[in-house]
mmCIF file of C-alpha atoms in Angstrom:
data_model
loop_
_atom_site.group_PDB
_atom_site.id
_atom_site.type_symbol
_atom_site.label_atom_id
_atom_site.label_comp_id
_atom_site.label_asym_id
_atom_site.label_seq_id
_atom_site.Cartn_x
_atom_site.Cartn_y
_atom_site.Cartn_z
ATOM 1 C CA MET A 985 15.294 2.397 29.593
ATOM 2 C CA PRO A 986 11.544 2.077 29.249
ATOM 3 C CA ILE A 987 10.055 3.083 25.935
ATOM 4 C CA ARG A 988 9.138 6.747 25.618
ATOM 5 C CA ARG A 989 5.376 6.487 25.412
ATOM 6 C CA SER A 990 4.552 10.146 25.909
ATOM 7 C CA LYS A 991 7.157 11.282 23.405
ATOM 8 C CA ILE A 992 5.710 8.858 20.859
ATOM 9 C CA GLN A 993 2.177 10.061 21.563
ATOM 10 C CA LYS A 994 3.263 13.658 21.119
ATOM 11 C CA LEU A 995 5.050 12.985 17.832
ATOM 12 C CA VAL A 996 2.097 11.060 16.438
ATOM 13 C CA SER A 997 -0.339 13.712 17.560
ATOM 14 C CA GLU A 998 1.717 16.407 15.810
ATOM 15 C CA LEU A 999 1.849 14.349 12.632
ATOM 16 C CA LEU A 1000 -1.905 13.849 12.613
ATOM 17 C CA ASP A 1001 -2.373 17.608 13.035
ATOM 18 C CA GLU A 1002 0.200 18.475 10.415
ATOM 19 C CA PHE A 1003 -1.332 16.168 7.822
ATOM 20 C CA GLU A 1004 -4.869 16.956 8.907
ATOM 21 C CA VAL A 1005 -5.890 13.385 9.443
ATOM 22 C CA ALA A 1006 -9.501 13.386 10.551
ATOM 23 C CA GLU A 1007 -10.580 9.966 9.323
ATOM 24 C CA PRO A 1008 -9.021 6.536 9.050
ATOM 25 C CA PRO A 1009 -7.202 5.056 7.238
ATOM 26 C CA VAL A 1010 -4.211 7.184 8.143
ATOM 27 C CA PRO A 1011 -2.389 8.050 4.896
ATOM 28 C CA VAL A 1012 0.901 6.618 6.055
ATOM 29 C CA ARG A 1013 2.602 6.789 2.656
ATOM 30 C CA ARG A 1014 1.643 10.419 2.226
ATOM 31 C CA ILE A 1015 2.910 11.226 5.711
ATOM 32 C CA ALA A 1016 6.216 9.456 5.126
ATOM 33 C CA ARG A 1017 6.664 11.316 1.852
ATOM 34 C CA GLY A 1018 5.669 14.554 3.524
ATOM 35 C CA ARG A 1019 8.439 13.911 6.006
ATOM 36 C CA GLY A 1020 10.926 13.815 3.170
ATOM 37 C CA ALA A 1021 11.150 10.073 2.622
ATOM 38 C CA ARG A 1022 11.148 8.441 -0.765
ATOM 39 C CA ILE A 1023 9.367 5.105 -0.737
ATOM 40 C CA PHE A 1024 10.882 2.204 -2.596
ATOM 41 C CA GLN A 1025 8.401 -0.610 -3.088
ATOM 42 C CA GLU A 1026 9.152 -3.986 -4.532
ATOM 43 C CA GLY A 1027 8.322 -7.615 -3.977
ATOM 44 C CA GLN A 1028 10.936 -9.644 -2.200
ATOM 45 C CA GLU A 1029 11.020 -13.286 -1.122
ATOM 46 C CA GLY A 1030 11.868 -13.924 2.478
ATOM 47 C CA ASP A 1031 11.100 -12.202 5.716
ATOM 48 C CA LEU A 1032 12.601 -8.803 5.008
ATOM 49 C CA SER A 1033 9.846 -6.306 5.725
ATOM 50 C CA GLY A 1034 11.574 -3.055 5.011
ATOM 51 C CA PHE A 1035 14.465 -0.741 5.549
ATOM 52 C CA LEU A 1036 15.287 2.835 6.346
ATOM 53 C CA PHE A 1037 18.200 4.518 4.632
ATOM 54 C CA ARG A 1038 19.510 7.943 5.508
ATOM 55 C CA ARG A 1039 22.378 9.746 3.957
ATOM 56 C CA GLY A 1040 22.834 13.473 3.990
ATOM 57 C CA GLY A 1041 19.398 14.927 3.495
ATOM 58 C CA GLU A 1042 18.164 11.848 1.750
ATOM 59 C CA ILE A 1043 15.708 9.406 3.262
ATOM 60 C CA ILE A 1044 14.535 6.197 1.627
ATOM 61 C CA ILE A 1045 12.041 3.784 3.096
ATOM 62 C CA GLY A 1046 12.035 0.385 1.436
ATOM 63 C CA VAL A 1047 8.946 -1.798 1.611
ATOM 64 C CA ASN A 1048 8.557 -5.436 0.684
ATOM 65 C CA THR A 1049 5.356 -5.512 -1.348
ATOM 66 C CA ARG A 1050 5.252 -9.295 -1.206
ATOM 67 C CA GLN A 1051 3.781 -8.884 2.248
ATOM 68 C CA ALA A 1052 0.132 -8.091 2.882
ATOM 69 C CA PRO A 1053 -0.977 -4.484 2.333
ATOM 70 C CA VAL A 1054 -1.725 -3.993 6.033
ATOM 71 C CA ARG A 1055 1.719 -5.227 6.799
ATOM 72 C CA GLN A 1056 3.238 -2.812 4.290
ATOM 73 C CA ARG A 1057 1.468 0.050 6.009
ATOM 74 C CA PHE A 1058 2.825 -1.152 9.304
ATOM 75 C CA THR A 1059 6.326 -1.382 7.865
ATOM 76 C CA ILE A 1060 6.226 2.193 6.579
ATOM 77 C CA ALA A 1061 4.887 3.458 9.900
ATOM 78 C CA HIS A 1062 7.529 1.456 11.743
ATOM 79 C CA GLU A 1063 10.365 2.879 9.639
ATOM 80 C CA LEU A 1064 8.916 6.362 10.016
ATOM 81 C CA GLY A 1065 9.045 5.743 13.752
ATOM 82 C CA HIS A 1066 12.741 4.937 13.550
ATOM 83 C CA LEU A 1067 13.251 8.038 11.452
ATOM 84 C CA MET A 1068 11.618 10.306 13.985
ATOM 85 C CA LEU A 1069 12.830 8.621 17.148
ATOM 86 C CA HIS A 1070 16.214 7.122 16.557
ATOM 87 C CA GLY A 1071 19.614 8.170 15.370
ATOM 88 C CA LEU A 1072 20.328 4.887 13.732
ATOM 89 C CA ASP A 1073 23.082 3.980 11.323
ATOM 90 C CA GLU A 1074 22.521 5.140 7.809
ATOM 91 C CA LEU A 1075 20.979 1.801 6.945
ATOM 92 C CA HIS A 1076 18.529 0.004 9.168
ATOM 93 C CA VAL A 1077 16.890 -3.201 7.957
ATOM 94 C CA ASP A 1078 13.871 -4.843 9.536
ATOM 95 C CA HIS A 1079 12.916 -8.462 9.301
ATOM 96 C CA GLY A 1080 9.514 -9.880 10.061
ATOM 97 C CA PHE A 1081 9.015 -8.065 13.298
ATOM 98 C CA THR A 1082 6.318 -9.384 15.500
ATOM 99 C CA VAL A 1083 3.700 -6.948 16.566
ATOM 100 C CA ARG A 1084 4.192 -7.080 20.272
ATOM 101 C CA LEU A 1085 3.036 -3.990 21.995
ATOM 102 C CA ARG A 1086 2.257 -5.161 25.471
ATOM 103 C CA SER A 1087 4.774 -3.986 27.981
ATOM 104 C CA ASP A 1088 5.087 -7.375 29.574
ATOM 105 C CA VAL A 1089 7.063 -8.696 26.649
ATOM 106 C CA SER A 1090 9.844 -6.217 27.263
ATOM 107 C CA SER A 1091 11.404 -8.818 29.460
ATOM 108 C CA LEU A 1092 11.858 -10.974 26.408
ATOM 109 C CA GLY A 1093 14.549 -8.566 25.356
ATOM 110 C CA LEU A 1094 12.940 -7.270 22.217
ATOM 111 C CA ASP A 1095 15.172 -4.404 21.233
ATOM 112 C CA GLU A 1096 13.950 -1.127 22.694
ATOM 113 C CA ASP A 1097 14.295 0.777 19.458
ATOM 114 C CA GLU A 1098 12.144 -1.855 17.768
ATOM 115 C CA MET A 1099 9.570 -1.665 20.514
ATOM 116 C CA GLU A 1100 9.441 2.091 20.209
ATOM 117 C CA ALA A 1101 9.081 1.914 16.450
ATOM 118 C CA ASN A 1102 6.306 -0.679 16.810
ATOM 119 C CA ARG A 1103 4.566 1.462 19.370
ATOM 120 C CA PHE A 1104 4.876 4.475 17.106
ATOM 121 C CA ALA A 1105 3.426 2.503 14.199
ATOM 122 C CA ALA A 1106 0.475 1.294 16.250
ATOM 123 C CA GLU A 1107 -0.301 4.792 17.536
ATOM 124 C CA LEU A 1108 -0.011 6.290 14.089
ATOM 125 C CA LEU A 1109 -2.086 3.691 12.251
ATOM 126 C CA ILE A 1110 -4.716 3.431 14.955
ATOM 127 C CA PRO A 1111 -4.768 6.917 16.483
ATOM 128 C CA THR A 1112 -6.358 7.089 19.891
ATOM 129 C CA ARG A 1113 -8.365 10.160 18.933
ATOM 130 C CA LEU A 1114 -9.905 8.541 15.849
ATOM 131 C CA LEU A 1115 -10.610 5.308 17.633
ATOM 132 C CA LYS A 1116 -12.344 7.156 20.461
ATOM 133 C CA LYS A 1117 -14.474 9.016 17.970
ATOM 134 C CA ASP A 1118 -15.418 5.756 16.272
ATOM 135 C CA LEU A 1119 -16.289 3.978 19.467
ATOM 136 C CA GLU A 1120 -18.040 6.753 21.349
ATOM 137 C CA GLY A 1121 -21.754 6.471 21.006
ATOM 138 C CA ALA A 1122 -21.477 3.681 18.493
ATOM 139 C CA GLU A 1123 -23.182 0.464 19.281
ATOM 140 C CA LEU A 1124 -20.294 -1.798 18.490
ATOM 141 C CA ASP A 1125 -19.786 -5.142 20.069
ATOM 142 C CA LEU A 1126 -16.031 -5.413 20.153
ATOM 143 C CA THR A 1127 -16.148 -9.010 21.171
ATOM 144 C CA GLU A 1128 -17.612 -9.839 17.764
ATOM 145 C CA ASP A 1129 -15.089 -10.948 15.180
ATOM 146 C CA GLU A 1130 -17.189 -9.195 12.592
ATOM 147 C CA THR A 1131 -16.775 -5.837 14.357
ATOM 148 C CA LEU A 1132 -13.031 -6.286 14.724
ATOM 149 C CA ARG A 1133 -12.708 -7.144 11.066
ATOM 150 C CA PHE A 1134 -14.757 -4.112 10.102
ATOM 151 C CA LEU A 1135 -12.647 -1.788 12.228
ATOM 152 C CA ALA A 1136 -9.377 -3.357 11.124
ATOM 153 C CA LYS A 1137 -10.387 -2.833 7.513
ATOM 154 C CA ARG A 1138 -11.392 0.742 8.242
ATOM 155 C CA TYR A 1139 -7.958 1.503 9.708
ATOM 156 C CA GLY A 1140 -6.010 -0.597 7.242
ATOM 157 C CA VAL A 1141 -4.407 -2.706 9.935
ATOM 158 C CA SER A 1142 -4.383 -6.356 10.904
ATOM 159 C CA ALA A 1143 -7.105 -7.546 13.252
ATOM 160 C CA GLN A 1144 -4.356 -8.609 15.618
ATOM 161 C CA ALA A 1145 -2.797 -5.135 15.765
ATOM 162 C CA LEU A 1146 -6.222 -3.639 16.326
ATOM 163 C CA ALA A 1147 -7.091 -6.064 19.112
ATOM 164 C CA ILE A 1148 -3.824 -5.290 20.892
ATOM 165 C CA ARG A 1149 -4.502 -1.603 20.592
ATOM 166 C CA LEU A 1150 -8.076 -1.933 21.869
ATOM 167 C CA THR A 1151 -6.806 -3.921 24.806
ATOM 168 C CA GLY A 1152 -4.112 -1.337 25.517
ATOM 169 C CA LEU A 1153 -6.724 1.400 25.585
ATOM 170 C CA GLY A 1154 -8.994 -0.585 27.815
ATOM 171 C CA TYR A 1155 -11.722 -1.223 25.257
ATOM 172 C CA LEU A 1156 -11.106 -4.925 25.405
ATOM 173 C CA PRO A 1157 -10.359 -6.957 28.500
ATOM 174 C CA THR A 1158 -6.855 -8.262 28.876
ATOM 175 C CA VAL A 1159 -6.714 -11.848 27.759
ATOM 176 C CA GLU A 1160 -4.202 -14.476 28.592
ATOM 177 C CA THR A 1161 -2.010 -14.980 25.594
ATOM 178 C CA ALA A 1162 1.056 -17.032 25.078
ATOM 179 C CA MET B 679 38.243 -4.838 0.009
ATOM 180 C CA HIS B 680 36.623 -7.719 -1.769
ATOM 181 C CA ASP B 681 35.827 -5.735 -4.812
ATOM 182 C CA LEU B 682 36.607 -7.758 -7.883
ATOM 183 C CA GLN B 683 38.969 -5.116 -9.117
ATOM 184 C CA THR B 684 40.876 -5.089 -5.860
ATOM 185 C CA CYS B 685 41.273 -8.836 -6.225
ATOM 186 C CA TRP B 686 42.743 -8.461 -9.652
ATOM 187 C CA TRP B 687 45.079 -5.702 -8.644
ATOM 188 C CA THR B 688 46.405 -7.843 -5.855
ATOM 189 C CA LEU B 689 46.843 -10.706 -8.254
ATOM 190 C CA LEU B 690 48.787 -8.587 -10.705
ATOM 191 C CA SER B 691 50.858 -6.838 -8.101
ATOM 192 C CA THR B 692 53.840 -8.327 -6.349
ATOM 193 C CA ALA B 693 51.763 -9.184 -3.321
ATOM 194 C CA GLY B 694 52.948 -12.333 -1.638
ATOM 195 C CA HIS B 695 51.641 -15.743 -2.515
ATOM 196 C CA ARG B 696 50.441 -16.201 1.059
ATOM 197 C CA MET B 697 48.083 -13.284 0.834
ATOM 198 C CA LEU B 698 46.678 -14.620 -2.382
ATOM 199 C CA ILE B 699 45.940 -17.972 -0.819
ATOM 200 C CA ASP B 700 44.228 -16.324 2.146
ATOM 201 C CA MET B 701 42.150 -14.237 -0.181
ATOM 202 C CA GLU B 702 41.173 -17.271 -2.167
ATOM 203 C CA LYS B 703 40.238 -19.180 0.984
ATOM 204 C CA ASP B 704 38.191 -16.276 2.175
ATOM 205 C CA PHE B 705 36.525 -16.017 -1.211
ATOM 206 C CA TYR B 706 35.394 -19.644 -1.204
ATOM 207 C CA ASN B 707 34.411 -19.505 2.462
ATOM 208 C CA ARG B 708 32.196 -16.569 1.773
ATOM 209 C CA PHE B 709 30.828 -18.110 -1.373
ATOM 210 C CA GLY B 710 29.985 -21.217 0.650
ATOM 211 C CA GLN B 711 28.102 -19.195 3.245
ATOM 212 C CA ILE B 712 26.130 -17.336 0.623
ATOM 213 C CA LEU B 713 25.291 -20.578 -1.147
ATOM 214 C CA ARG B 714 24.119 -22.201 2.085
ATOM 215 C CA GLU B 715 21.875 -19.235 2.846
ATOM 216 C CA ALA B 716 20.454 -19.194 -0.667
ATOM 217 C CA ARG B 717 19.856 -22.947 -0.644
ATOM 218 C CA LYS B 718 18.064 -22.796 2.693
ATOM 219 C CA THR B 719 15.981 -19.862 1.541
ATOM 220 C CA SER B 720 14.819 -22.020 -1.339
ATOM 221 C CA GLY B 721 13.956 -24.784 1.084
ATOM 222 C CA LEU B 722 16.335 -27.276 -0.501
ATOM 223 C CA SER B 723 18.463 -29.814 1.307
ATOM 224 C CA GLN B 724 22.103 -30.338 0.359
ATOM 225 C CA GLU B 725 20.994 -33.557 -1.246
ATOM 226 C CA ASP B 726 18.251 -31.854 -3.290
ATOM 227 C CA LEU B 727 20.617 -29.241 -4.593
ATOM 228 C CA GLY B 728 23.308 -31.801 -5.307
ATOM 229 C CA LYS B 729 20.962 -34.002 -7.303
ATOM 230 C CA ALA B 730 19.746 -31.091 -9.384
ATOM 231 C CA VAL B 731 23.215 -29.909 -10.355
ATOM 232 C CA GLY B 732 25.103 -33.204 -10.457
ATOM 233 C CA LEU B 733 26.963 -33.197 -7.153
ATOM 234 C CA ASN B 734 26.778 -35.594 -4.254
ATOM 235 C CA ARG B 735 25.751 -34.357 -0.841
ATOM 236 C CA THR B 736 29.302 -34.431 0.511
ATOM 237 C CA SER B 737 30.481 -32.160 -2.275
ATOM 238 C CA VAL B 738 27.698 -29.695 -1.595
ATOM 239 C CA SER B 739 28.615 -29.733 2.080
ATOM 240 C CA ASN B 740 32.288 -29.200 1.260
ATOM 241 C CA ILE B 741 31.511 -26.370 -1.112
ATOM 242 C CA GLU B 742 29.389 -24.699 1.527
ATOM 243 C CA LYS B 743 32.254 -25.019 3.975
ATOM 244 C CA GLY B 744 34.668 -23.516 1.472
ATOM 245 C CA ARG B 745 36.701 -26.701 1.263
ATOM 246 C CA GLN B 746 35.857 -27.497 -2.308
ATOM 247 C CA LYS B 747 35.833 -25.193 -5.312
ATOM 248 C CA ILE B 748 32.787 -25.174 -7.493
ATOM 249 C CA LEU B 749 33.169 -25.565 -11.264
ATOM 250 C CA LEU B 750 31.881 -22.772 -13.432
ATOM 251 C CA HIS B 751 29.221 -24.820 -15.236
ATOM 252 C CA THR B 752 28.021 -26.177 -11.895
ATOM 253 C CA PHE B 753 27.842 -22.648 -10.578
ATOM 254 C CA CYS B 754 25.632 -21.738 -13.547
ATOM 255 C CA LYS B 755 23.330 -24.654 -12.806
ATOM 256 C CA VAL B 756 23.060 -23.581 -9.191
ATOM 257 C CA VAL B 757 22.237 -20.026 -10.203
ATOM 258 C CA ARG B 758 19.496 -21.270 -12.506
ATOM 259 C CA LEU B 759 18.173 -23.741 -9.959
ATOM 260 C CA LEU B 760 17.873 -21.103 -7.250
ATOM 261 C CA LYS B 761 16.444 -18.586 -9.711
ATOM 262 C CA LEU B 762 19.140 -16.059 -8.944
ATOM 263 C CA GLU B 763 21.527 -13.832 -10.819
ATOM 264 C CA PRO B 764 25.177 -14.908 -10.784
ATOM 265 C CA ARG B 765 26.118 -11.815 -8.826
ATOM 266 C CA ASP B 766 23.711 -12.792 -6.064
ATOM 267 C CA LEU B 767 25.963 -15.688 -5.176
ATOM 268 C CA LEU B 768 29.310 -14.002 -5.651
ATOM 269 C CA PRO B 769 31.115 -12.739 -2.576
ATOM 270 C CA VAL B 770 32.024 -9.483 -4.271
ATOM 271 C CA GLU B 771 30.319 -6.170 -3.975
ATOM 272 C CA SER B 772 28.323 -4.987 -6.898
ATOM 273 C CA ARG B 773 30.259 -2.755 -9.211
ATOM 274 C CA GLU B 774 27.403 -0.329 -9.277
ATOM 275 C CA ARG B 775 27.522 0.198 -5.589
ATOM 276 C CA PRO B 776 24.776 2.703 -5.048
ATOM 277 C CA ALA B 777 26.074 3.981 -1.765
ATOM 278 C CA PRO B 778 29.813 3.854 -1.384
ATOM 279 C CA GLY B 779 31.025 2.659 1.953
ATOM 280 C CA LEU B 780 27.825 0.851 2.822
ATOM 281 C CA ASP B 781 28.525 -2.697 3.881
ATOM 282 C CA LEU B 782 25.747 -5.038 2.821
ATOM 283 C CA SER B 783 27.729 -8.207 3.241
ATOM 284 C CA GLY B 784 25.750 -9.153 6.334
ATOM 285 C CA TYR B 785 22.556 -9.579 4.339
ATOM 286 C CA ARG B 786 21.294 -12.396 2.194
ATOM 287 C CA PRO B 787 22.022 -12.051 -1.516
ATOM 288 C CA SER B 788 18.417 -11.408 -2.467
ATOM 289 C CA GLU B 789 18.067 -8.859 0.322
ATOM 290 C CA ARG B 790 21.251 -7.167 -0.743
ATOM 291 C CA ALA B 791 19.839 -6.765 -4.221
ATOM 292 C CA PHE B 792 16.605 -5.338 -2.827
ATOM 293 C CA ILE B 793 18.369 -2.842 -0.587
ATOM 294 C CA ALA B 794 20.896 -1.865 -3.243
ATOM 295 C CA LYS B 795 18.167 -1.278 -5.761
ATOM 296 C CA GLY B 796 16.128 0.756 -3.325
ATOM 297 C CA ILE B 797 19.039 2.906 -2.370
ATOM 298 C CA GLY B 798 20.111 3.068 -5.996
ATOM 299 C CA GLN B 799 17.112 5.280 -6.643
ATOM 300 C CA SER B 800 18.863 7.943 -4.689
ATOM 301 C CA LYS B 801 19.553 11.207 -6.464
ATOM 302 C CA GLU B 802 23.243 11.461 -5.871
ATOM 303 C CA HIS B 803 23.961 7.982 -7.189
ATOM 304 C CA ALA B 804 21.439 7.864 -9.975
#
């Protein structure tokens, strides 16, 4: 089953409306809390990035604060994606997921739920509507590292995640990557 | 199942000797797996760990395979060396299980602690 792009877009769009997000960075912690999740944050050695726990009406998102702040934001968004998209077991743990959003990696067998959650996270953290607003009329040279870094900082995401997103939206040419 | 108390009840009951031996085997097998994981996480070789706690490499290997039983004082040295809590290495569930019925045995000891603590913040188990 291909990942449900339009469903993800719709969910993200509704969230952005509900939480009145007009400017980046998207307040991902506030949104997760607004959706009823408690956020447990603590440093943790190893590659555990986070978890989602659900029992009864209770939702807990765990975040490994040993990882970079942009990564923590991604983790929360990713777990929120699982929460809104998937009927997982009561405990779901994520380890160092790679940010792969291009459809051509689906053949590598990356779990569909994970791909959907990653997609959700990317859409939420770098909303199409905000990005469009930023890029329209602005004289930004997206091929400049400086510009990418500036935008990544503005959205609170990694430059890599941003570049993938820009490529996906056609703002950057597709490049051959391994 | 592997709750410490369950172990003791089995020991005190009239359960057959066979079952006890199986349980013991399983206990040391699981301890060995946890130790191996924890050692690797710390980036130590069997030799490194052995040297630091006074075992040769073969013993470490045997312990990790569940074939050899670790002595209590050696266990303490290992715990200190790996900067862990004793319970992190024990193949028993925490007594303060925050969410009954949740099986965390598939996770690394340190991860288990992280998850358990996170879930432990939950209202109903506070």
